[in-house]
Amino acid sequence: MSLPPSLWAELAPPAPACPPLEGETQADLVIIGAGFLGLSTALHAAQAGLDVRLLEAAQPGFGASGRNTGFVVPSLKSGLGPAETRALLGDTHADRLLRLVAGSGDAVFDLIAQHGIKAAATRSGWLQPGHSAEAEKRLLLRLPDLRDSGVDAAFLDRDEMRARTGLPGLHGGLRVASGGQLNPLAYARGLARAVIAAGARVHGETAVTAMTPQGKGWRVTSAKGQIDARQVLLTTNAMVGVLCPRMRQSIIPVKVYQVATQPLPAEIRARLLPDGAPVADTRRHTFALRWSEDHRLLTGGMALPLPGRAHRARRRFIARIAGFAPDLPPLEAEYLWSGTIAATLDALPRMIRLEPGLYGAIGCNGRGVALATALGRAIAGLMSGRTAEADFPLPVTPPRVVPFSRLSGLGPYLWLPWSELRDHIDAHPNRKANT
Ligand SMILES: Cc1cc2nc3c(=O)[nH]c(=O)nc-3n(C[C@H](O)[C@H](O)[C@H](O)COP(=O)(O)OP(=O)(O)OC[C@H]3O[C@@H](n4cnc5c(N)ncnc54)[C@H](O)[C@@H]3O)c2cc1C
C-alpha cells in the first residue's frame, strides 16, 4: 500500500527498508501498527532488552502519524486542563498523566536529537490563543495549575498574542515553550530507523489478519508469516478495522483534512507567525496555522460528508486562513490530504487489556505527536516489566465501548455544525445580544 500524496510525502526522506514478515518466528513482544505510538513503544522496549517485532500493514507513518499537521503540543485537548483531567481520572493517575504530557514535547525533541532524525523539527514553542474573551479568561485561570503540573507555559495578553502571530482576531492565551513543530512523516521514518538500529525488526506490507491464544502467549498471523509472542500490543489507532472489533468500538473515527498553500514570500513570513511557532486556538473546531519547511501555510479541519467534499474542504480551509489573516495575496491549496483521528468521548487516551498478554493503546485525540511519543515510552516500561500496572499513568482497563458504536462515525458530523455555531457565538457575543 502506498502513501496517499501529501506535502509530507513530497518532503520527507525515504522510509528505511522494512521487509514483510515471512515464515514462522518468535518474539517477546509483537506490536501491530507503526505510527508514533507503535514506533516509540518498539524503540523503548528494544532498548529495555526485549526482542521486539513491529508489524505494519503499509509502511511506517502510513496512518495519522504521516498525515497530521506536525504540531508538537505538550497538552491534552483544549477542553481538558489539569482540573478536568483530575475529575476524570482521580488525582493519582491524573498527576502521572499530566506529568507525562508536560514532558512530552521534550520527549520528541530529545529523541530527534539523540537519533539524529531529520524531520525539519523546531522547538519554537506552541501558541494557544483564546477564541473569545471568555476563553482567554479560562486559559489565564488554568495557568497556575498547568505550571504546577510541570508545563512551561506563559500567558500572553491580546496585544502580545497578536504581535507573535500577526493574526488580528485572536485573543490572549498561552505560550508553551517546549512545544514546536516538525514534518510528521519524516519523524515517523526517522523513528523507524532508530527502532531498527535498536535491534527490533520492523516489517512493512504486513497486515495482521488474526491474533489467537498460543501456549502462554499469542500467535499473530499475516498473509505470509506468523509470530508467537508472550505479549502483543495493538497500536492500530483509527485504522484497526476488522482485526479487533472491541478496539474499533472503543473510539470514534474522525476524518480530518489538511491543506497546504503555495510557497509564500519572505515579506509575508516576516509578519505572519514571525517566530515560526505554530498556533492552535481554543475553538471547538480548532483553527490551526503553521509554516511548512518550504514556506507554505498549513491548516485543516473537518468537512461534512456531502458531494464534492474534498473540493469543498480545499476552498473552505483556504477561505478560513484568509478570514484570520486578511492581508494575504490570493491563496491556492496546492496540496490536500486527509487522515483519521481516533477520538474518545472524554478525550483521554486509553490503555486497554483485551486478554492476559494482549493489550491495545488508542485515543490520542488529535494530540498524538508528543503524547504518543511519551506514552510509547511509558508502555515500553509496562511491557518490559520495569513499570508495574499500578504505577502506569493511565488505568489499564478492558475496552470501554462507545454507546451506539456502529453509528459513532456519524457523531462528528452532527457535532460539527453545532460546534461551529457555538464557536461563532462565543467569538461574537455582542452580535448574539443584538439579535
Ligand atoms: C489530519 C490530522 C492532523 C493531526 N494533527 C496533529 C497535530 O498537529 N499534532 C498532534 O499532536 N497530533 C495530530 N494529530 C493526531 C496524531 O496524528 C495521532 O494522534 C497519532 O499520529 C496517532 O498515532 P498512532 O501511532 O496511534 O496511530 P497511526 O499513526 O494511525 O498508526 C496506526 C498504524 O496501524 C497500522 N495498522 C492498522 N491495522 C493494521 C493491521 N491489521 N496490521 C498491521 N498494521 C496495521 C496502520 O497502517 C497505521 O500505520 C492529527 C491527526 C490527523 C488525522
Tab-separated table of C-alpha atoms and ligand atoms in Angstrom:
chain	number	residue	atom	x	y	z
A	1	MET	CA	0.000	0.000	0.000
A	2	SER	CA	1.491	3.336	-0.941
A	3	LEU	CA	1.025	6.544	0.981
A	4	PRO	CA	-1.511	8.981	-0.471
A	5	PRO	CA	0.056	12.158	-1.929
A	6	SER	CA	0.687	14.913	0.630
A	7	LEU	CA	3.162	17.696	1.266
A	8	TRP	CA	4.934	15.463	3.788
A	9	ALA	CA	5.282	12.605	1.285
A	10	GLU	CA	6.932	15.129	-1.059
A	11	LEU	CA	9.408	16.450	1.536
A	12	ALA	CA	10.249	13.510	3.844
A	13	PRO	CA	13.427	11.451	3.396
A	14	PRO	CA	12.687	7.887	2.143
A	15	ALA	CA	11.495	5.200	4.561
A	16	PRO	CA	14.059	2.606	5.716
A	17	ALA	CA	13.778	-0.889	4.240
A	18	CYS	CA	11.108	-2.791	6.182
A	19	PRO	CA	10.771	-6.236	4.559
A	20	PRO	CA	7.448	-8.085	5.009
A	21	LEU	CA	7.225	-10.833	7.612
A	22	GLU	CA	7.772	-14.279	6.107
A	23	GLY	CA	7.806	-17.694	7.789
A	24	GLU	CA	7.404	-18.617	11.457
A	25	THR	CA	9.276	-16.995	14.295
A	26	GLN	CA	9.086	-15.939	17.949
A	27	ALA	CA	9.460	-12.706	19.898
A	28	ASP	CA	8.969	-11.276	23.382
A	29	LEU	CA	6.686	-8.511	22.134
A	30	VAL	CA	4.768	-8.034	18.881
A	31	ILE	CA	3.467	-4.518	18.179
A	32	ILE	CA	0.858	-4.062	15.451
A	33	GLY	CA	0.873	-0.637	13.750
A	34	ALA	CA	3.907	1.575	13.037
A	35	GLY	CA	2.626	5.041	13.862
A	36	PHE	CA	4.258	7.171	16.561
A	37	LEU	CA	2.776	5.015	19.319
A	38	GLY	CA	3.975	1.684	17.928
A	39	LEU	CA	7.345	3.128	16.918
A	40	SER	CA	8.042	4.784	20.254
A	41	THR	CA	6.970	1.679	22.190
A	42	ALA	CA	9.130	-0.539	19.951
A	43	LEU	CA	12.163	1.717	20.350
A	44	HIS	CA	11.970	1.908	24.139
A	45	ALA	CA	11.072	-1.792	24.546
A	46	ALA	CA	14.050	-2.810	22.390
A	47	GLN	CA	16.279	-0.506	24.435
A	48	ALA	CA	14.945	-2.252	27.566
A	49	GLY	CA	16.211	-5.563	26.151
A	50	LEU	CA	13.034	-7.085	24.676
A	51	ASP	CA	13.061	-8.981	21.394
A	52	VAL	CA	10.521	-6.822	19.514
A	53	ARG	CA	8.770	-7.209	16.150
A	54	LEU	CA	6.784	-4.256	14.792
A	55	LEU	CA	4.286	-5.205	12.090
A	56	GLU	CA	2.798	-2.561	9.776
A	57	ALA	CA	0.103	-3.067	7.111
A	58	ALA	CA	1.742	-0.478	4.815
A	59	GLN	CA	4.873	1.442	5.857
A	60	PRO	CA	5.858	3.413	8.989
A	61	GLY	CA	3.828	6.629	9.152
A	62	PHE	CA	1.097	5.370	6.805
A	63	GLY	CA	-1.682	6.278	9.272
A	64	ALA	CA	-2.404	9.512	11.113
A	65	SER	CA	1.288	9.784	12.066
A	66	GLY	CA	2.359	10.567	8.493
A	67	ARG	CA	-0.621	12.785	7.668
A	68	ASN	CA	-1.051	15.183	10.580
A	69	THR	CA	-0.196	18.879	10.944
A	70	GLY	CA	3.037	18.201	12.801
A	71	PHE	CA	2.269	20.343	15.869
A	72	VAL	CA	4.289	19.230	18.887
A	73	VAL	CA	1.785	20.035	21.605
A	74	PRO	CA	2.628	19.184	25.232
A	75	SER	CA	-1.038	19.328	26.251
A	76	LEU	CA	-4.218	17.279	26.175
A	77	LYS	CA	-7.207	18.546	24.149
A	78	SER	CA	-8.015	22.173	24.938
A	79	GLY	CA	-11.115	21.336	26.999
A	80	LEU	CA	-9.016	19.055	29.227
A	81	GLY	CA	-6.993	21.122	31.646
A	82	PRO	CA	-5.466	19.711	34.852
A	83	ALA	CA	-8.700	20.169	36.829
A	84	GLU	CA	-10.834	18.330	34.251
A	85	THR	CA	-8.227	15.557	33.970
A	86	ARG	CA	-8.252	15.084	37.757
A	87	ALA	CA	-12.059	14.951	37.783
A	88	LEU	CA	-11.981	12.176	35.152
A	89	LEU	CA	-9.012	10.087	36.333
A	90	GLY	CA	-8.647	10.808	40.038
A	91	ASP	CA	-5.560	12.508	41.497
A	92	THR	CA	-3.088	9.624	41.273
A	93	HIS	CA	-3.465	8.766	37.597
A	94	ALA	CA	-4.119	12.396	36.632
A	95	ASP	CA	-0.887	13.606	38.268
A	96	ARG	CA	1.117	10.938	36.418
A	97	LEU	CA	-0.585	11.606	33.069
A	98	LEU	CA	-0.217	15.386	33.428
A	99	ARG	CA	3.480	14.976	34.170
A	100	LEU	CA	3.878	12.702	31.144
A	101	VAL	CA	2.084	15.264	28.946
A	102	ALA	CA	4.120	18.174	30.366
A	103	GLY	CA	7.331	16.368	29.370
A	104	SER	CA	6.047	15.124	26.014
A	105	GLY	CA	7.464	17.989	23.917
A	106	ASP	CA	10.911	17.325	25.393
A	107	ALA	CA	10.424	13.598	24.731
A	108	VAL	CA	10.009	14.336	20.993
A	109	PHE	CA	12.841	16.830	20.606
A	110	ASP	CA	15.213	14.736	22.753
A	111	LEU	CA	14.586	11.626	20.608
A	112	ILE	CA	15.157	13.661	17.454
A	113	ALA	CA	18.467	14.921	18.822
A	114	GLN	CA	19.594	11.519	20.186
A	115	HIS	CA	18.897	9.663	16.947
A	116	GLY	CA	19.834	12.447	14.514
A	117	ILE	CA	16.340	12.387	12.961
A	118	LYS	CA	15.955	14.815	10.057
A	119	ALA	CA	12.371	15.996	10.455
A	120	ALA	CA	12.554	19.796	9.996
A	121	ALA	CA	11.860	19.999	13.726
A	122	THR	CA	11.848	23.360	15.514
A	123	ARG	CA	11.348	23.829	19.251
A	124	SER	CA	9.731	27.182	18.595
A	125	GLY	CA	7.098	26.977	21.324
A	126	TRP	CA	3.384	26.436	20.706
A	127	LEU	CA	0.734	29.156	20.907
A	128	GLN	CA	-2.807	28.612	22.141
A	129	PRO	CA	-4.849	31.831	21.906
A	130	GLY	CA	-8.404	32.047	23.202
A	131	HIS	CA	-11.065	32.383	20.523
A	132	SER	CA	-13.097	34.736	22.740
A	133	ALA	CA	-12.612	36.948	25.782
A	134	GLU	CA	-14.171	34.188	27.917
A	135	ALA	CA	-11.784	31.566	26.544
A	136	GLU	CA	-8.861	33.906	27.245
A	137	LYS	CA	-10.003	34.190	30.882
A	138	ARG	CA	-10.278	30.403	31.194
A	139	LEU	CA	-6.720	29.961	29.913
A	140	LEU	CA	-5.429	32.541	32.388
A	141	LEU	CA	-7.204	30.753	35.247
A	142	ARG	CA	-5.740	27.415	34.136
A	143	LEU	CA	-2.163	28.750	34.068
A	144	PRO	CA	-1.134	28.107	37.727
A	145	ASP	CA	-2.458	24.533	37.577
A	146	LEU	CA	-0.608	23.894	34.317
A	147	ARG	CA	2.622	25.215	35.816
A	148	ASP	CA	2.124	23.049	38.912
A	149	SER	CA	1.832	20.001	36.666
A	150	GLY	CA	5.180	20.865	35.062
A	151	VAL	CA	4.107	22.645	31.857
A	152	ASP	CA	6.419	25.533	30.917
A	153	ALA	CA	3.506	27.798	29.999
A	154	ALA	CA	3.358	31.602	29.979
A	155	PHE	CA	0.364	33.869	29.453
A	156	LEU	CA	0.401	36.341	26.550
A	157	ASP	CA	-2.143	39.147	26.600
A	158	ARG	CA	-4.115	40.024	23.487
A	159	ASP	CA	-1.554	42.513	22.145
A	160	GLU	CA	1.369	40.132	22.713
A	161	MET	CA	-0.535	37.279	21.058
A	162	ARG	CA	-1.378	39.424	18.054
A	163	ALA	CA	2.238	40.600	17.768
A	164	ARG	CA	3.528	36.998	17.954
A	165	THR	CA	1.052	35.689	15.376
A	166	GLY	CA	0.241	38.631	13.107
A	167	LEU	CA	-3.399	37.483	13.358
A	168	PRO	CA	-5.651	40.402	14.355
A	169	GLY	CA	-8.722	38.452	15.518
A	170	LEU	CA	-7.094	36.377	18.263
A	171	HIS	CA	-7.388	36.876	21.998
A	172	GLY	CA	-4.744	36.361	24.644
A	173	GLY	CA	-3.694	32.875	25.631
A	174	LEU	CA	-0.819	30.542	26.347
A	175	ARG	CA	2.660	30.016	25.001
A	176	VAL	CA	4.155	26.628	25.854
A	177	ALA	CA	7.903	26.875	25.302
A	178	SER	CA	8.627	23.130	24.977
A	179	GLY	CA	6.243	22.757	22.000
A	180	GLY	CA	7.020	23.291	18.355
A	181	GLN	CA	6.549	21.656	15.008
A	182	LEU	CA	8.034	19.065	12.641
A	183	ASN	CA	7.467	17.147	9.432
A	184	PRO	CA	5.499	14.200	10.852
A	185	LEU	CA	6.210	11.662	8.126
A	186	ALA	CA	9.933	12.408	8.336
A	187	TYR	CA	9.702	11.958	12.125
A	188	ALA	CA	7.916	8.589	11.754
A	189	ARG	CA	10.511	7.382	9.238
A	190	GLY	CA	13.360	8.593	11.441
A	191	LEU	CA	11.852	6.771	14.422
A	192	ALA	CA	11.603	3.606	12.291
A	193	ARG	CA	15.337	3.893	11.560
A	194	ALA	CA	16.026	4.297	15.288
A	195	VAL	CA	13.867	1.235	16.082
A	196	ILE	CA	15.842	-0.892	13.620
A	197	ALA	CA	19.148	0.445	14.969
A	198	ALA	CA	17.997	-0.514	18.498
A	199	GLY	CA	17.714	-4.129	17.349
A	200	ALA	CA	13.956	-4.519	16.766
A	201	ARG	CA	12.621	-5.823	13.445
A	202	VAL	CA	10.131	-3.677	11.508
A	203	HIS	CA	8.042	-5.494	8.899
A	204	GLY	CA	6.190	-3.339	6.352
A	205	GLU	CA	3.430	-4.555	3.997
A	206	THR	CA	2.451	-6.947	6.787
A	207	ALA	CA	-1.231	-6.645	7.630
A	208	VAL	CA	-2.050	-8.734	10.664
A	209	THR	CA	-5.131	-10.836	9.972
A	210	ALA	CA	-5.511	-12.796	13.239
A	211	MET	CA	-4.378	-13.000	16.860
A	212	THR	CA	-5.006	-16.335	18.581
A	213	PRO	CA	-4.034	-17.655	22.028
A	214	GLN	CA	-0.983	-19.921	21.831
A	215	GLY	CA	0.634	-21.559	24.859
A	216	LYS	CA	1.408	-18.820	27.414
A	217	GLY	CA	1.090	-16.073	24.801
A	218	TRP	CA	-0.338	-15.209	21.401
A	219	ARG	CA	0.114	-16.215	17.759
A	220	VAL	CA	-0.025	-13.268	15.355
A	221	THR	CA	-0.710	-14.147	11.728
A	222	SER	CA	-0.234	-12.240	8.468
A	223	ALA	CA	-0.531	-13.364	4.827
A	224	LYS	CA	2.990	-14.850	4.682
A	225	GLY	CA	4.109	-15.330	8.263
A	226	GLN	CA	3.342	-15.861	11.905
A	227	ILE	CA	4.967	-14.943	15.218
A	228	ASP	CA	4.455	-16.467	18.653
A	229	ALA	CA	4.955	-13.903	21.402
A	230	ARG	CA	4.479	-13.591	25.109
A	231	GLN	CA	2.841	-10.181	24.700
A	232	VAL	CA	1.035	-8.401	21.850
A	233	LEU	CA	0.211	-4.699	21.691
A	234	LEU	CA	-2.217	-3.152	19.200
A	235	THR	CA	-1.305	0.399	18.167
A	236	THR	CA	-3.536	0.438	15.109
A	237	ASN	CA	-5.345	3.642	16.110
A	238	ALA	CA	-8.382	4.525	13.959
A	239	MET	CA	-7.258	2.027	11.270
A	240	VAL	CA	-7.883	-1.032	13.456
A	241	GLY	CA	-10.603	-2.241	11.036
A	242	VAL	CA	-11.907	-5.786	11.461
A	243	LEU	CA	-8.818	-7.083	13.301
A	244	CYS	CA	-10.199	-6.176	16.713
A	245	PRO	CA	-13.841	-5.029	16.860
A	246	ARG	CA	-13.593	-4.251	20.587
A	247	MET	CA	-10.810	-1.717	19.936
A	248	ARG	CA	-12.689	-0.239	16.983
A	249	GLN	CA	-15.823	0.148	19.102
A	250	SER	CA	-13.872	1.994	21.803
A	251	ILE	CA	-13.223	5.081	19.635
A	252	ILE	CA	-14.974	7.483	17.302
A	253	PRO	CA	-13.166	7.852	13.956
A	254	VAL	CA	-12.907	11.485	12.820
A	255	LYS	CA	-11.745	12.270	9.285
A	256	VAL	CA	-9.701	15.467	9.120
A	257	TYR	CA	-8.420	17.313	6.025
A	258	GLN	CA	-5.168	19.223	5.662
A	259	VAL	CA	-4.353	21.876	3.081
A	260	ALA	CA	-1.013	23.458	2.173
A	261	THR	CA	-0.862	26.691	0.165
A	262	GLN	CA	1.662	27.700	-2.452
A	263	PRO	CA	5.047	28.835	-1.013
A	264	LEU	CA	4.770	32.438	0.199
A	265	PRO	CA	7.390	35.205	0.104
A	266	ALA	CA	9.687	36.303	2.940
A	267	GLU	CA	7.771	39.563	3.430
A	268	ILE	CA	4.657	37.596	4.499
A	269	ARG	CA	6.665	35.172	6.642
A	270	ALA	CA	8.119	38.145	8.486
A	271	ARG	CA	4.680	39.348	9.642
A	272	LEU	CA	2.635	36.114	9.961
A	273	LEU	CA	3.761	33.695	12.718
A	274	PRO	CA	7.108	35.522	12.568
A	275	ASP	CA	8.949	33.313	15.120
A	276	GLY	CA	7.732	30.182	13.374
A	277	ALA	CA	5.663	28.955	16.350
A	278	PRO	CA	2.505	27.094	15.288
A	279	VAL	CA	-0.821	28.368	16.579
A	280	ALA	CA	-3.990	26.431	17.510
A	281	ASP	CA	-6.833	28.234	19.227
A	282	THR	CA	-9.486	27.087	21.707
A	283	ARG	CA	-12.359	26.848	19.193
A	284	ARG	CA	-14.259	23.529	19.343
A	285	HIS	CA	-13.460	23.206	15.622
A	286	THR	CA	-9.906	24.387	16.183
A	287	PHE	CA	-8.283	26.982	13.936
A	288	ALA	CA	-4.660	25.906	13.489
A	289	LEU	CA	-1.955	27.502	11.352
A	290	ARG	CA	1.746	26.875	10.776
A	291	TRP	CA	4.508	27.332	8.225
A	292	SER	CA	5.974	24.310	6.462
A	293	GLU	CA	9.686	23.901	5.949
A	294	ASP	CA	9.204	25.032	2.315
A	295	HIS	CA	7.317	28.219	3.310
A	296	ARG	CA	3.704	27.143	2.784
A	297	LEU	CA	0.866	27.831	5.187
A	298	LEU	CA	-0.888	24.737	6.525
A	299	THR	CA	-4.272	24.449	8.103
A	300	GLY	CA	-7.147	21.973	8.140
A	301	GLY	CA	-10.221	20.634	9.822
A	302	MET	CA	-13.349	18.602	9.290
A	303	ALA	CA	-15.759	18.761	6.357
A	304	LEU	CA	-19.293	17.361	6.158
A	305	PRO	CA	-19.594	14.163	4.044
A	306	LEU	CA	-21.583	15.808	1.234
A	307	PRO	CA	-20.939	15.535	-2.518
A	308	GLY	CA	-17.725	17.296	-3.614
A	309	ARG	CA	-16.352	17.017	-0.079
A	310	ALA	CA	-12.646	17.244	-0.910
A	311	HIS	CA	-13.213	20.185	-3.257
A	312	ARG	CA	-15.253	21.993	-0.604
A	313	ALA	CA	-12.612	21.274	2.044
A	314	ARG	CA	-9.974	22.795	-0.233
A	315	ARG	CA	-11.984	26.020	-0.720
A	316	ARG	CA	-13.208	26.205	2.840
A	317	PHE	CA	-9.850	25.946	4.586
A	318	ILE	CA	-8.171	28.380	2.227
A	319	ALA	CA	-11.021	30.831	2.943
A	320	ARG	CA	-10.539	30.173	6.665
A	321	ILE	CA	-6.887	31.268	6.504
A	322	ALA	CA	-7.891	34.394	4.586
A	323	GLY	CA	-10.571	35.118	7.229
A	324	PHE	CA	-7.970	35.126	10.014
A	325	ALA	CA	-5.150	36.770	8.027
A	326	PRO	CA	-6.911	39.260	5.754
A	327	ASP	CA	-3.887	40.918	4.096
A	328	LEU	CA	-2.645	37.925	2.123
A	329	PRO	CA	-2.403	37.572	-1.650
A	330	PRO	CA	-4.851	35.060	-3.226
A	331	LEU	CA	-4.056	31.628	-1.772
A	332	GLU	CA	-4.214	28.296	-3.541
A	333	ALA	CA	-4.386	24.856	-1.973
A	334	GLU	CA	-1.533	23.109	-3.763
A	335	TYR	CA	-1.867	20.043	-1.520
A	336	LEU	CA	-4.904	18.452	0.097
A	337	TRP	CA	-4.880	15.206	2.034
A	338	SER	CA	-6.718	13.610	4.931
A	339	GLY	CA	-6.226	11.296	7.884
A	340	THR	CA	-8.367	9.820	10.642
A	341	ILE	CA	-8.173	10.680	14.327
A	342	ALA	CA	-9.216	8.157	16.988
A	343	ALA	CA	-11.335	10.168	19.429
A	344	THR	CA	-12.732	9.067	22.785
A	345	LEU	CA	-15.789	10.600	24.440
A	346	ASP	CA	-13.756	12.111	27.296
A	347	ALA	CA	-10.778	12.963	25.018
A	348	LEU	CA	-8.422	10.823	27.151
A	349	PRO	CA	-6.209	8.090	25.690
A	350	ARG	CA	-6.857	4.501	26.755
A	351	MET	CA	-4.561	1.666	27.828
A	352	ILE	CA	-6.629	-1.456	27.236
A	353	ARG	CA	-6.149	-5.033	28.415
A	354	LEU	CA	-8.103	-7.160	25.929
A	355	GLU	CA	-6.962	-10.511	27.393
A	356	PRO	CA	-3.964	-11.523	29.516
A	357	GLY	CA	-0.920	-10.686	27.365
A	358	LEU	CA	-2.996	-8.875	24.693
A	359	TYR	CA	-3.074	-5.073	25.015
A	360	GLY	CA	-4.161	-2.074	22.991
A	361	ALA	CA	-3.409	1.632	23.302
A	362	ILE	CA	-5.615	4.111	21.479
A	363	GLY	CA	-7.259	7.528	21.554
A	364	CYS	CA	-4.639	10.267	21.325
A	365	ASN	CA	-7.474	12.552	20.148
A	366	GLY	CA	-5.588	14.746	17.692
A	367	ARG	CA	-2.672	15.292	20.098
A	368	GLY	CA	-0.573	12.280	19.199
A	369	VAL	CA	2.771	13.676	18.006
A	370	ALA	CA	4.003	14.404	21.512
A	371	LEU	CA	1.538	12.323	23.534
A	372	ALA	CA	2.026	9.071	21.576
A	373	THR	CA	5.808	9.506	21.734
A	374	ALA	CA	5.775	9.897	25.523
A	375	LEU	CA	3.077	7.277	26.062
A	376	GLY	CA	5.057	4.771	23.969
A	377	ARG	CA	7.980	5.154	26.361
A	378	ALA	CA	5.675	4.501	29.325
A	379	ILE	CA	4.064	1.473	27.637
A	380	ALA	CA	7.509	0.007	26.962
A	381	GLY	CA	8.082	0.187	30.733
A	382	LEU	CA	4.899	-1.807	31.279
A	383	MET	CA	5.693	-4.399	28.598
A	384	SER	CA	9.232	-4.923	29.886
A	385	GLY	CA	8.043	-5.297	33.489
A	386	ARG	CA	10.029	-2.244	34.612
A	387	THR	CA	6.801	-0.402	35.437
A	388	ALA	CA	4.038	-2.074	37.421
A	389	GLU	CA	0.477	-1.649	36.153
A	390	ALA	CA	-0.332	0.154	39.406
A	391	ASP	CA	2.297	2.817	38.576
A	392	PHE	CA	1.252	3.394	34.946
A	393	PRO	CA	-0.032	6.902	34.028
A	394	LEU	CA	-3.400	5.532	32.849
A	395	PRO	CA	-5.674	2.899	34.373
A	396	VAL	CA	-5.246	-0.374	32.434
A	397	THR	CA	-8.842	-1.380	31.732
A	398	PRO	CA	-10.984	-3.579	29.498
A	399	PRO	CA	-12.205	-1.713	26.369
A	400	ARG	CA	-14.991	0.772	27.016
A	401	VAL	CA	-17.370	0.565	24.072
A	402	VAL	CA	-18.669	3.926	22.815
A	403	PRO	CA	-22.502	3.922	23.050
A	404	PHE	CA	-24.145	3.251	19.657
A	405	SER	CA	-20.654	2.474	18.339
A	406	ARG	CA	-21.964	1.313	14.941
A	407	LEU	CA	-23.251	4.810	14.346
A	408	SER	CA	-20.395	6.612	16.075
A	409	GLY	CA	-18.832	7.611	12.740
A	410	LEU	CA	-21.842	9.917	12.233
A	411	GLY	CA	-21.335	11.681	15.574
A	412	PRO	CA	-18.619	14.094	14.391
A	413	TYR	CA	-20.855	15.298	11.543
A	414	LEU	CA	-23.673	16.129	13.951
A	415	TRP	CA	-21.128	17.738	16.277
A	416	LEU	CA	-19.512	19.931	13.560
A	417	PRO	CA	-22.326	22.390	12.636
A	418	TRP	CA	-23.355	22.731	16.287
A	419	SER	CA	-19.752	23.393	17.359
A	420	GLU	CA	-19.146	25.934	14.611
A	421	LEU	CA	-22.291	27.779	15.615
A	422	ARG	CA	-21.189	27.823	19.275
A	423	ASP	CA	-17.683	28.972	18.264
A	424	HIS	CA	-19.199	31.784	16.215
A	425	ILE	CA	-21.464	32.897	19.053
A	426	ASP	CA	-18.526	32.806	21.521
A	427	ALA	CA	-16.407	34.932	19.214
A	428	HIS	CA	-19.179	37.492	18.544
A	429	PRO	CA	-21.054	37.810	21.875
A	430	ASN	CA	-22.351	41.325	21.142
A	431	ARG	CA	-23.881	40.246	17.874
A	432	LYS	CA	-25.719	37.491	19.790
A	433	ALA	CA	-27.047	40.062	22.262
A	434	ASN	CA	-28.331	42.313	19.451
A	435	THR	CA	-30.201	39.616	17.553
B	1	LIG	C1	-5.220	15.297	9.832
B	1	LIG	C2	-4.666	15.106	11.203
B	1	LIG	C3	-3.989	16.146	11.828
B	1	LIG	C4	-3.428	15.951	13.102
B	1	LIG	N1	-2.636	16.929	13.624
B	1	LIG	C5	-1.956	16.681	14.775
B	1	LIG	C6	-1.001	17.617	15.252
B	1	LIG	O1	-0.721	18.641	14.623
B	1	LIG	N2	-0.374	17.345	16.434
B	1	LIG	C7	-0.636	16.206	17.149
B	1	LIG	O2	-0.062	16.014	18.227
B	1	LIG	N3	-1.497	15.268	16.681
B	1	LIG	C8	-2.134	15.470	15.497
B	1	LIG	N4	-2.969	14.521	15.002
B	1	LIG	C9	-3.118	13.253	15.751
B	1	LIG	C10	-1.925	12.337	15.528
B	1	LIG	O3	-1.588	12.289	14.166
B	1	LIG	C11	-2.291	10.939	16.039
B	1	LIG	O4	-2.745	11.026	17.382
B	1	LIG	C12	-1.100	9.994	16.022
B	1	LIG	O5	-0.455	10.029	14.774
B	1	LIG	C13	-1.588	8.590	16.335
B	1	LIG	O6	-0.506	7.724	16.205
B	1	LIG	P1	-0.744	6.167	16.307
B	1	LIG	O7	0.583	5.538	16.269
B	1	LIG	O8	-1.630	5.875	17.469
B	1	LIG	O9	-1.630	5.777	15.021
B	1	LIG	P2	-1.374	5.804	13.440
B	1	LIG	O10	-0.328	6.747	13.056
B	1	LIG	O11	-2.720	5.983	12.810
B	1	LIG	O12	-0.828	4.348	13.144
B	1	LIG	C14	-1.623	3.199	13.111
B	1	LIG	C15	-0.934	2.238	12.133
B	1	LIG	O13	-1.521	0.938	12.292
B	1	LIG	C16	-1.449	0.302	11.035
B	1	LIG	N5	-2.378	-0.826	11.040
B	1	LIG	C17	-3.735	-0.796	11.164
B	1	LIG	N6	-4.232	-2.050	11.121
B	1	LIG	C18	-3.182	-2.895	10.966
B	1	LIG	C19	-3.065	-4.318	10.841
B	1	LIG	N7	-4.140	-5.113	10.857
B	1	LIG	N8	-1.829	-4.862	10.688
B	1	LIG	C20	-0.721	-4.060	10.677
B	1	LIG	N9	-0.791	-2.701	10.775
B	1	LIG	C21	-1.999	-2.133	10.918
B	1	LIG	C22	-1.834	1.411	10.062
B	1	LIG	O14	-1.438	1.126	8.734
B	1	LIG	C23	-1.122	2.622	10.659
B	1	LIG	O15	0.136	2.849	10.086
B	1	LIG	C24	-3.585	14.706	13.762
B	1	LIG	C25	-4.291	13.673	13.150
B	1	LIG	C26	-4.817	13.864	11.877
B	1	LIG	C27	-5.547	12.726	11.217
